[in-house]
GROMACS .gro file of C-alpha atoms in nm:
model
  419
    1MET     CA    1  -2.199   5.058  -4.165
    2ILE     CA    2  -2.031   5.081  -3.825
    3GLU     CA    3  -2.359   5.004  -3.646
    4SER     CA    4  -2.421   4.709  -3.880
    5THR     CA    5  -2.076   4.566  -3.808
    6LYS     CA    6  -2.128   4.602  -3.434
    7MET     CA    7  -2.465   4.430  -3.457
    8LYS     CA    8  -2.304   4.138  -3.642
    9GLN     CA    9  -2.034   4.114  -3.377
   10ILE     CA   10  -2.293   4.117  -3.098
   11THR     CA   11  -2.499   3.853  -3.276
   12LEU     CA   12  -2.197   3.627  -3.326
   13PHE     CA   13  -2.102   3.672  -2.959
   14ILE     CA   14  -2.452   3.577  -2.842
   15LEU     CA   15  -2.455   3.272  -3.070
   16SER     CA   16  -2.117   3.155  -2.945
   17VAL     CA   17  -2.230   3.192  -2.583
   18LEU     CA   18  -2.548   2.994  -2.655
   19ILE     CA   19  -2.357   2.718  -2.833
   20PHE     CA   20  -2.103   2.695  -2.550
   21SER     CA   21  -2.373   2.691  -2.281
   22CYS     CA   22  -2.573   2.421  -2.458
   23SER     CA   23  -2.281   2.189  -2.530
   24LYS     CA   24  -2.224   1.917  -2.274
   25PRO     CA   25  -1.865   1.858  -2.166
   26THR     CA   26  -1.734   1.504  -2.205
   27PRO     CA   27  -1.769   1.336  -1.867
   28GLN     CA   28  -1.457   1.221  -1.684
   29ILE     CA   29  -1.441   0.841  -1.681
   30TYR     CA   30  -1.247   0.673  -1.402
   31GLN     CA   31  -1.182   0.313  -1.496
   32TRP     CA   32  -0.969  -0.001  -1.502
   33ARG     CA   33  -0.602   0.065  -1.587
   34GLY     CA   34  -0.651   0.438  -1.626
   35GLU     CA   35  -0.709   0.656  -1.930
   36ASN     CA   36  -0.803   0.451  -2.238
   37ARG     CA   37  -0.723   0.142  -2.029
   38THR     CA   38  -0.357   0.152  -2.136
   39GLY     CA   39  -0.206   0.093  -1.791
   40VAL     CA   40   0.005   0.409  -1.839
   41TYR     CA   41  -0.066   0.673  -1.575
   42SER     CA   42   0.001   1.042  -1.646
   43GLU     CA   43   0.204   1.108  -1.333
   44THR     CA   44   0.516   1.317  -1.282
   45ASN     CA   45   0.759   1.394  -0.999
   46LEU     CA   46   0.775   1.035  -0.879
   47LEU     CA   47   1.056   0.860  -0.695
   48GLN     CA   48   1.312   0.698  -0.924
   49GLU     CA   49   1.422   0.467  -0.644
   50TRP     CA   50   1.250   0.355  -0.325
   51PRO     CA   51   1.390   0.320   0.027
   52GLU     CA   52   1.522  -0.024   0.119
   53ASN     CA   53   1.193  -0.131   0.280
   54GLY     CA   54   0.978   0.027   0.012
   55PRO     CA   55   0.795   0.361  -0.010
   56GLU     CA   56   0.616   0.500   0.293
   57GLU     CA   57   0.283   0.333   0.365
   58ILE     CA   58   0.036   0.619   0.417
   59TRP     CA   59  -0.256   0.403   0.529
   60PHE     CA   60  -0.416   0.065   0.485
   61ALA     CA   61  -0.771  -0.066   0.507
   62GLU     CA   62  -0.876  -0.419   0.593
   63GLY     CA   63  -1.213  -0.588   0.578
   64ILE     CA   64  -1.298  -0.538   0.210
   65GLY     CA   65  -1.349  -0.911   0.157
   66ASN     CA   66  -1.209  -1.154  -0.096
   67GLY     CA   67  -1.123  -1.023  -0.438
   68TYR     CA   68  -0.878  -0.948  -0.713
   69GLY     CA   69  -1.036  -0.632  -0.856
   70SER     CA   70  -0.819  -0.321  -0.836
   71PRO     CA   71  -0.944   0.004  -0.684
   72THR     CA   72  -1.076   0.284  -0.903
   73ILE     CA   73  -0.948   0.622  -0.783
   74THR     CA   74  -1.120   0.955  -0.856
   75GLU     CA   75  -1.013   1.303  -0.744
   76SER     CA   76  -1.190   1.255  -0.412
   77GLU     CA   77  -1.284   0.888  -0.359
   78ILE     CA   78  -1.166   0.530  -0.386
   79PHE     CA   79  -1.406   0.257  -0.502
   80ILE     CA   80  -1.329  -0.111  -0.458
   81THR     CA   81  -1.530  -0.434  -0.456
   82GLY     CA   82  -1.506  -0.744  -0.241
   83GLU     CA   83  -1.685  -1.069  -0.156
   84LYS     CA   84  -1.809  -1.179   0.185
   85ASP     CA   85  -2.022  -1.492   0.228
   86SER     CA   86  -2.091  -1.505  -0.148
   87THR     CA   87  -2.225  -1.146  -0.140
   88ALA     CA   88  -2.076  -0.861  -0.344
   89TRP     CA   89  -1.985  -0.543  -0.157
   90MET     CA   90  -1.890  -0.201  -0.291
   91PHE     CA   91  -1.673   0.013  -0.063
   92CYS     CA   92  -1.623   0.387  -0.100
   93TYR     CA   93  -1.325   0.538   0.083
   94GLY     CA   94  -1.190   0.889   0.108
   95LEU     CA   95  -0.837   0.952  -0.012
   96ASN     CA   96  -0.725   0.943   0.353
   97GLY     CA   97  -0.849   0.584   0.389
   98ASP     CA   98  -1.164   0.665   0.586
   99LEU     CA   99  -1.472   0.463   0.488
  100ILE     CA  100  -1.751   0.682   0.342
  101TRP     CA  101  -2.007   0.411   0.263
  102LYS     CA  102  -2.043   0.043   0.177
  103LYS     CA  103  -2.320  -0.141  -0.003
  104GLN     CA  104  -2.425  -0.496  -0.089
  105TYR     CA  105  -2.515  -0.522  -0.456
  106GLY     CA  106  -2.568  -0.885  -0.555
  107LYS     CA  107  -2.440  -1.239  -0.549
  108GLU     CA  108  -2.063  -1.271  -0.588
  109TRP     CA  109  -1.840  -1.555  -0.699
  110GLY     CA  110  -1.769  -1.788  -0.407
  111ARG     CA  111  -1.626  -2.096  -0.580
  112HIS     CA  112  -1.261  -2.162  -0.670
  113TYR     CA  113  -1.062  -1.840  -0.634
  114PRO     CA  114  -1.357  -1.672  -0.458
  115GLY     CA  115  -1.389  -1.296  -0.472
  116SER     CA  116  -1.459  -0.991  -0.687
  117ARG     CA  117  -1.315  -1.003  -1.036
  118SER     CA  118  -1.318  -0.650  -1.174
  119ALA     CA  119  -1.268  -0.282  -1.102
  120PRO     CA  120  -1.564  -0.041  -1.091
  121THR     CA  121  -1.614   0.235  -1.348
  122VAL     CA  122  -1.713   0.584  -1.228
  123VAL     CA  123  -1.884   0.839  -1.455
  124ASP     CA  124  -2.034   1.163  -1.323
  125ASN     CA  125  -2.261   1.070  -1.029
  126LEU     CA  126  -2.283   0.697  -1.106
  127VAL     CA  127  -2.069   0.391  -1.032
  128TYR     CA  128  -2.089   0.065  -1.231
  129ALA     CA  129  -1.974  -0.278  -1.118
  130PHE     CA  130  -2.000  -0.646  -1.216
  131THR     CA  131  -2.001  -0.957  -1.004
  132GLY     CA  132  -1.855  -1.294  -1.094
  133MET     CA  133  -2.208  -1.435  -1.096
  134GLY     CA  134  -2.310  -1.192  -1.370
  135ILE     CA  135  -2.487  -0.915  -1.179
  136LEU     CA  136  -2.430  -0.574  -1.342
  137THR     CA  137  -2.519  -0.289  -1.105
  138CYS     CA  138  -2.540   0.089  -1.125
  139LEU     CA  139  -2.508   0.276  -0.794
  140GLU     CA  140  -2.523   0.638  -0.685
  141ARG     CA  141  -2.175   0.773  -0.634
  142LYS     CA  142  -2.254   0.979  -0.322
  143THR     CA  143  -2.461   0.726  -0.129
  144GLY     CA  144  -2.421   0.378  -0.280
  145LYS     CA  145  -2.795   0.358  -0.345
  146ILE     CA  146  -2.870   0.105  -0.620
  147VAL     CA  147  -3.013   0.268  -0.934
  148TRP     CA  148  -3.062  -0.049  -1.143
  149THR     CA  149  -2.934  -0.405  -1.183
  150ARG     CA  150  -2.924  -0.658  -1.466
  151ASP     CA  151  -2.861  -1.031  -1.437
  152TYR     CA  152  -2.656  -1.174  -1.726
  153LEU     CA  153  -2.814  -1.515  -1.683
  154GLU     CA  154  -3.176  -1.428  -1.611
  155ASP     CA  155  -3.217  -1.107  -1.811
  156LEU     CA  156  -2.980  -1.161  -2.105
  157GLY     CA  157  -2.960  -1.540  -2.142
  158GLY     CA  158  -2.587  -1.548  -2.074
  159MET     CA  159  -2.363  -1.846  -1.997
  160LEU     CA  160  -2.166  -1.872  -1.673
  161PRO     CA  161  -1.792  -1.914  -1.745
  162MET     CA  162  -1.573  -2.162  -1.561
  163HIS     CA  163  -1.410  -1.892  -1.341
  164GLY     CA  164  -1.706  -1.653  -1.320
  165PHE     CA  165  -1.778  -1.338  -1.519
  166SER     CA  166  -1.489  -1.096  -1.530
  167GLU     CA  167  -1.532  -0.758  -1.700
  168ALA     CA  168  -1.456  -0.396  -1.621
  169PRO     CA  169  -1.758  -0.181  -1.720
  170VAL     CA  170  -1.699   0.002  -2.050
  171ILE     CA  171  -1.884   0.332  -2.088
  172GLU     CA  172  -1.924   0.539  -2.405
  173GLY     CA  173  -2.177   0.821  -2.411
  174GLY     CA  174  -2.506   0.686  -2.278
  175LYS     CA  175  -2.414   0.322  -2.327
  176ILE     CA  176  -2.255   0.050  -2.117
  177PHE     CA  177  -2.121  -0.257  -2.295
  178CYS     CA  178  -2.115  -0.616  -2.173
  179THR     CA  179  -2.047  -0.972  -2.289
  180PRO     CA  180  -2.298  -1.208  -2.127
  181GLY     CA  181  -2.216  -1.490  -2.370
  182GLY     CA  182  -2.495  -1.711  -2.494
  183PRO     CA  183  -2.659  -1.762  -2.832
  184GLU     CA  184  -2.856  -1.438  -2.864
  185ASN     CA  185  -2.725  -1.154  -2.649
  186ASN     CA  186  -2.363  -1.264  -2.675
  187VAL     CA  187  -2.243  -0.902  -2.675
  188ALA     CA  188  -2.478  -0.621  -2.574
  189ALA     CA  189  -2.508  -0.249  -2.514
  190LEU     CA  190  -2.739  -0.119  -2.240
  191ASP     CA  191  -2.863   0.228  -2.156
  192ARG     CA  192  -2.629   0.325  -1.875
  193PHE     CA  193  -2.897   0.529  -1.697
  194THR     CA  194  -3.173   0.265  -1.699
  195GLY     CA  195  -3.014  -0.070  -1.785
  196ASP     CA  196  -3.247  -0.113  -2.084
  197LEU     CA  197  -3.116  -0.318  -2.376
  198LEU     CA  198  -3.015  -0.098  -2.672
  199TRP     CA  199  -2.869  -0.362  -2.902
  200SER     CA  200  -2.722  -0.710  -2.893
  201ASN     CA  201  -2.524  -0.932  -3.126
  202PRO     CA  202  -2.499  -1.314  -3.125
  203GLY     CA  203  -2.126  -1.299  -3.208
  204LYS     CA  204  -1.997  -1.657  -3.221
  205SER     CA  205  -2.241  -1.769  -2.947
  206GLU     CA  206  -1.949  -1.854  -2.719
  207VAL     CA  207  -1.900  -1.805  -2.347
  208MET     CA  208  -1.724  -1.477  -2.265
  209GLY     CA  209  -1.342  -1.471  -2.257
  210TYR     CA  210  -1.292  -1.290  -1.920
  211HIS     CA  211  -1.206  -0.976  -2.117
  212PRO     CA  212  -1.238  -0.621  -1.977
  213GLY     CA  213  -1.332  -0.469  -2.317
  214ASN     CA  214  -1.234  -0.138  -2.473
  215ILE     CA  215  -1.350   0.136  -2.712
  216ILE     CA  216  -1.156   0.250  -3.020
  217GLU     CA  217  -1.247   0.598  -3.145
  218LEU     CA  218  -1.212   0.658  -3.520
  219PRO     CA  219  -1.316   0.974  -3.709
  220ASP     CA  220  -1.637   0.821  -3.840
  221ARG     CA  221  -1.722   0.545  -3.590
  222LYS     CA  222  -1.643   0.395  -3.254
  223ILE     CA  223  -1.566   0.025  -3.214
  224TYR     CA  224  -1.628  -0.188  -2.909
  225ILE     CA  225  -1.371  -0.468  -2.881
  226THR     CA  226  -1.407  -0.774  -2.663
  227PHE     CA  227  -1.314  -1.144  -2.659
  228SER     CA  228  -1.539  -1.444  -2.641
  229ALA     CA  229  -1.377  -1.781  -2.568
  230TYR     CA  230  -1.198  -1.827  -2.900
  231ASN     CA  231  -1.259  -1.506  -3.092
  232MET     CA  232  -1.178  -1.137  -3.072
  233LEU     CA  233  -1.482  -0.933  -3.182
  234GLY     CA  234  -1.499  -0.580  -3.321
  235LEU     CA  235  -1.848  -0.423  -3.316
  236ASP     CA  236  -1.985  -0.084  -3.415
  237SER     CA  237  -2.061   0.076  -3.078
  238GLU     CA  238  -2.368   0.259  -3.208
  239THR     CA  239  -2.546  -0.020  -3.394
  240GLY     CA  240  -2.394  -0.344  -3.265
  241GLU     CA  241  -2.296  -0.450  -3.618
  242LEU     CA  242  -2.020  -0.713  -3.611
  243LEU     CA  243  -1.744  -0.557  -3.822
  244TRP     CA  244  -1.481  -0.831  -3.798
  245ILE     CA  245  -1.372  -1.143  -3.611
  246HIS     CA  246  -1.015  -1.241  -3.523
  247ALA     CA  247  -0.992  -1.609  -3.428
  248GLN     CA  248  -0.773  -1.741  -3.147
  249ASP     CA  249  -0.651  -2.038  -3.347
  250ASN     CA  250  -0.381  -2.185  -3.126
  251ILE     CA  251  -0.615  -2.453  -2.988
  252PRO     CA  252  -0.779  -2.677  -3.256
  253PRO     CA  253  -1.160  -2.693  -3.223
  254GLU     CA  254  -1.156  -3.062  -3.134
  255LYS     CA  255  -0.930  -2.995  -2.831
  256ARG     CA  256  -1.119  -2.699  -2.689
  257LYS     CA  257  -1.273  -2.722  -2.344
  258PRO     CA  258  -1.339  -2.484  -2.053
  259GLY     CA  259  -1.011  -2.357  -1.914
  260LEU     CA  260  -0.807  -2.440  -2.223
  261GLY     CA  261  -0.738  -2.150  -2.459
  262ASP     CA  262  -1.037  -1.939  -2.352
  263THR     CA  263  -0.887  -1.686  -2.106
  264HIS     CA  264  -0.812  -1.342  -2.255
  265SER     CA  265  -0.807  -1.101  -1.961
  266ASN     CA  266  -0.580  -0.823  -2.089
  267ASN     CA  267  -0.701  -0.498  -2.239
  268ILE     CA  268  -0.613  -0.426  -2.598
  269ILE     CA  269  -0.413  -0.111  -2.675
  270TYR     CA  270  -0.495   0.099  -2.983
  271GLU     CA  271  -0.248   0.352  -3.120
  272ASN     CA  272  -0.200   0.518  -3.461
  273GLY     CA  273  -0.407   0.267  -3.657
  274PHE     CA  274  -0.276  -0.046  -3.483
  275ILE     CA  275  -0.429  -0.280  -3.226
  276TYR     CA  276  -0.200  -0.463  -2.983
  277TYR     CA  277  -0.315  -0.746  -2.762
  278ALA     CA  278  -0.172  -1.016  -2.536
  279ALA     CA  279  -0.377  -1.335  -2.505
  280GLY     CA  280  -0.166  -1.582  -2.312
  281THR     CA  281  -0.396  -1.877  -2.370
  282GLY     CA  282  -0.481  -1.755  -2.721
  283ASN     CA  283  -0.254  -1.624  -2.996
  284ARG     CA  284  -0.031  -1.460  -2.733
  285GLY     CA  285   0.126  -1.128  -2.845
  286VAL     CA  286  -0.027  -0.986  -3.165
  287LYS     CA  287  -0.022  -0.660  -3.360
  288LEU     CA  288  -0.308  -0.587  -3.602
  289ARG     CA  289  -0.353  -0.309  -3.857
  290LEU     CA  290  -0.701  -0.158  -3.846
  291SER     CA  291  -0.840  -0.006  -4.167
  292GLU     CA  292  -0.931   0.363  -4.164
  293ASP     CA  293  -1.303   0.287  -4.163
  294GLY     CA  294  -1.264   0.021  -3.893
  295THR     CA  295  -1.413  -0.261  -4.100
  296GLN     CA  296  -1.100  -0.470  -4.163
  297ILE     CA  297  -0.797  -0.597  -3.972
  298THR     CA  298  -0.467  -0.735  -4.097
  299GLU     CA  299  -0.217  -0.921  -3.880
  300VAL     CA  300   0.127  -0.755  -3.873
  301TRP     CA  301   0.315  -0.982  -3.633
  302ARG     CA  302   0.267  -1.248  -3.369
  303THR     CA  303   0.507  -1.340  -3.089
  304PRO     CA  304   0.473  -1.641  -2.856
  305ASP     CA  305   0.683  -1.474  -2.584
  306LEU     CA  306   0.417  -1.220  -2.483
  307ASP     CA  307   0.198  -1.483  -2.320
  308SER     CA  308   0.051  -1.288  -2.030
  309TYR     CA  309  -0.313  -1.381  -1.981
  310MET     CA  310  -0.413  -1.160  -1.684
  311GLY     CA  311  -0.120  -0.932  -1.592
  312GLY     CA  312  -0.171  -0.666  -1.857
  313PHE     CA  313   0.093  -0.505  -2.076
  314VAL     CA  314   0.197  -0.147  -2.153
  315LYS     CA  315   0.334   0.040  -2.452
  316LEU     CA  316   0.586   0.322  -2.407
  317GLY     CA  317   0.706   0.475  -2.732
  318ASN     CA  318   0.841   0.200  -2.956
  319TYR     CA  319   0.844  -0.065  -2.684
  320ILE     CA  320   0.592  -0.304  -2.532
  321PHE     CA  321   0.638  -0.453  -2.185
  322GLY     CA  322   0.461  -0.759  -2.053
  323CYS     CA  323   0.518  -1.072  -1.851
  324GLY     CA  324   0.571  -1.429  -1.949
  325THR     CA  325   0.361  -1.712  -1.811
  326ARG     CA  326   0.543  -2.020  -1.942
  327LYS     CA  327   0.871  -1.849  -1.853
  328LYS     CA  328   0.834  -1.651  -1.532
  329ASP     CA  329   0.983  -1.325  -1.649
  330LEU     CA  330   0.922  -0.968  -1.762
  331LYS     CA  331   1.005  -0.892  -2.126
  332SER     CA  332   1.033  -0.594  -2.358
  333PHE     CA  333   0.940  -0.611  -2.727
  334HIS     CA  334   0.991  -0.379  -3.022
  335ALA     CA  335   0.651  -0.253  -3.129
  336GLU     CA  336   0.744  -0.245  -3.498
  337THR     CA  337   0.857  -0.607  -3.526
  338GLY     CA  338   0.751  -0.792  -3.211
  339ALA     CA  339   1.113  -0.893  -3.151
  340VAL     CA  340   1.224  -0.950  -2.791
  341ILE     CA  341   1.457  -0.672  -2.677
  342ASP     CA  342   1.529  -0.768  -2.316
  343SER     CA  343   1.418  -1.008  -2.045
  344MET     CA  344   1.431  -1.005  -1.666
  345ARG     CA  345   1.365  -1.292  -1.424
  346ALA     CA  346   1.091  -1.127  -1.220
  347GLY     CA  347   0.817  -1.388  -1.192
  348THR     CA  348   0.476  -1.374  -1.355
  349GLY     CA  349   0.283  -1.063  -1.257
  350ALA     CA  350   0.096  -0.743  -1.340
  351VAL     CA  351   0.260  -0.438  -1.498
  352ILE     CA  352   0.169  -0.069  -1.520
  353ALA     CA  353   0.376   0.238  -1.605
  354ALA     CA  354   0.419   0.599  -1.497
  355SER     CA  355   0.686   0.862  -1.557
  356ASN     CA  356   0.869   0.623  -1.795
  357MET     CA  357   0.912   0.362  -1.524
  358LEU     CA  358   0.748   0.022  -1.482
  359TYR     CA  359   0.568  -0.093  -1.167
  360TYR     CA  360   0.558  -0.471  -1.147
  361TYR     CA  361   0.368  -0.679  -0.891
  362ASN     CA  362   0.451  -1.047  -0.921
  363TRP     CA  363   0.259  -1.349  -0.796
  364GLY     CA  364   0.512  -1.396  -0.516
  365GLY     CA  365   0.413  -1.061  -0.365
  366ASP     CA  366   0.713  -0.852  -0.474
  367LEU     CA  367   0.630  -0.500  -0.592
  368SER     CA  368   0.917  -0.363  -0.803
  369LEU     CA  369   1.020  -0.036  -0.965
  370ILE     CA  370   1.194  -0.100  -1.299
  371SER     CA  371   1.360   0.135  -1.545
  372CYS     CA  372   1.294   0.057  -1.911
  373GLU     CA  373   1.476   0.315  -2.124
  374ASN     CA  374   1.518   0.197  -2.484
  375GLY     CA  375   1.360  -0.133  -2.388
  376LYS     CA  376   1.639  -0.226  -2.144
  377LEU     CA  377   1.509  -0.356  -1.812
  378GLU     CA  378   1.678  -0.274  -1.481
  379LYS     CA  379   1.526  -0.327  -1.137
  380LYS     CA  380   1.573  -0.017  -0.923
  381SER     CA  381   1.382  -0.113  -0.610
  382SER     CA  382   1.160  -0.384  -0.471
  383PHE     CA  383   0.967  -0.467  -0.154
  384ARG     CA  384   0.731  -0.739  -0.035
  385ILE     CA  385   0.356  -0.694   0.014
  386ASN     CA  386   0.285  -0.870   0.344
  387ARG     CA  387  -0.063  -0.745   0.426
  388GLY     CA  388  -0.377  -0.901   0.287
  389THR     CA  389  -0.494  -1.248   0.196
  390SER     CA  390  -0.479  -1.503  -0.086
  391GLU     CA  391  -0.306  -1.455  -0.422
  392HIS     CA  392  -0.108  -1.154  -0.541
  393PHE     CA  393  -0.310  -1.105  -0.860
  394SER     CA  394  -0.445  -0.747  -0.836
  395HIS     CA  395  -0.301  -0.476  -1.060
  396PRO     CA  396  -0.135  -0.170  -0.902
  397VAL     CA  397  -0.294   0.174  -0.948
  398ILE     CA  398  -0.130   0.518  -0.932
  399LYS     CA  399  -0.312   0.844  -0.866
  400ASN     CA  400  -0.168   1.182  -0.758
  401GLY     CA  401   0.164   1.036  -0.648
  402VAL     CA  402   0.011   0.753  -0.446
  403LEU     CA  403   0.058   0.387  -0.535
  404TYR     CA  404  -0.241   0.171  -0.441
  405GLN     CA  405  -0.212  -0.207  -0.407
  406ARG     CA  406  -0.488  -0.452  -0.324
  407ARG     CA  407  -0.428  -0.801  -0.193
  408GLY     CA  408  -0.746  -0.984  -0.107
  409ASP     CA  409  -0.898  -0.838   0.209
  410ALA     CA  410  -0.655  -0.543   0.231
  411LEU     CA  411  -0.597  -0.221   0.036
  412MET     CA  412  -0.270  -0.031   0.088
  413ALA     CA  413  -0.162   0.321  -0.012
  414PHE     CA  414   0.206   0.414  -0.058
  415ASP     CA  415   0.358   0.759  -0.107
  416ILE     CA  416   0.581   0.748  -0.419
  417ARG     CA  417   0.617   1.124  -0.469
  418ALA     CA  418   0.967   1.265  -0.503
  419LYS     CA  419   1.042   1.486  -0.204
   0.00000   0.00000   0.00000
């Protein structure tokens, strides 16, 4: 009996070792606006106020070209895209600001507001990036060598939007998702290792809505969410089945035209069965209830005051924080009702959060640290970004106590760790 029990224990041990050794760990995904694309960074021990002239600048890099895409920061590298002479460039820097490699990877947007339009996504040994002209590229992380490319227009029959394609590559398992627009492959999933088409859906056959996209994970399915020009689309990530459509109905069909009501550049946030989004040229701030099986949505509230269309928004506890576009301010909203809690004249801009503080970069170039306890807004510190070129549109990024800010041709790194 004793020998039999020991044999069972040994067998169970061997089986557990085999199962553990065969299981593949979930890869770390470094992407636009951090984990789950919420804009909330899991950082601690940060300064609660900055010196009068701002936090210490550790280093800066110039020569990355035109662009608005934020950097993507891993544990050992920084990836950022830029445009030079209508060509897209990927730059890989070390955390000390030293250039490791750079690579041309396609034609980039060179028309009005020229420059790169999205942040790269890094998974394992691969880096993924878009260009405003619709070139989706996979590169080797160590060397920048191109693994594969796909052209939205030539390969997928997409439609070029007024301001160029603007997505941030969404990865789930072995798939990468994209929204080329067009009548057939309106939304598509590709094999992320080869670029081969896995599925596509015609959606509403509209041009894409400049949306970064996101994945919602439910117990029994995963949903890919994106916007085309006048509709929010929820698709089964495995099959491409269109589960539901949520219309952006603020602009009547007879008045729709490129540049009017078709720009939805903020990530959605999903939490505890609810979807939150801010579509400044669409329905503005909206909360939706998602059914348990992911097949139905119900609108809970809508607020016209959350009308950010490219600055993002964040949710901390029971409060949502985002900027106004019609009124140049930063606002807080109660997540249960959508009611405005507080407002601060701060200019239109981009917002992220860390350690229960807001980091706000407005279009005038002011980068501010703002407390937001219980939805009450109070500016603690602010300084001006003077380096770089063109507009102050890029979103800030925080990693390991360092605040990164891109402005056109320049990338800056600031130490915001509490001493």
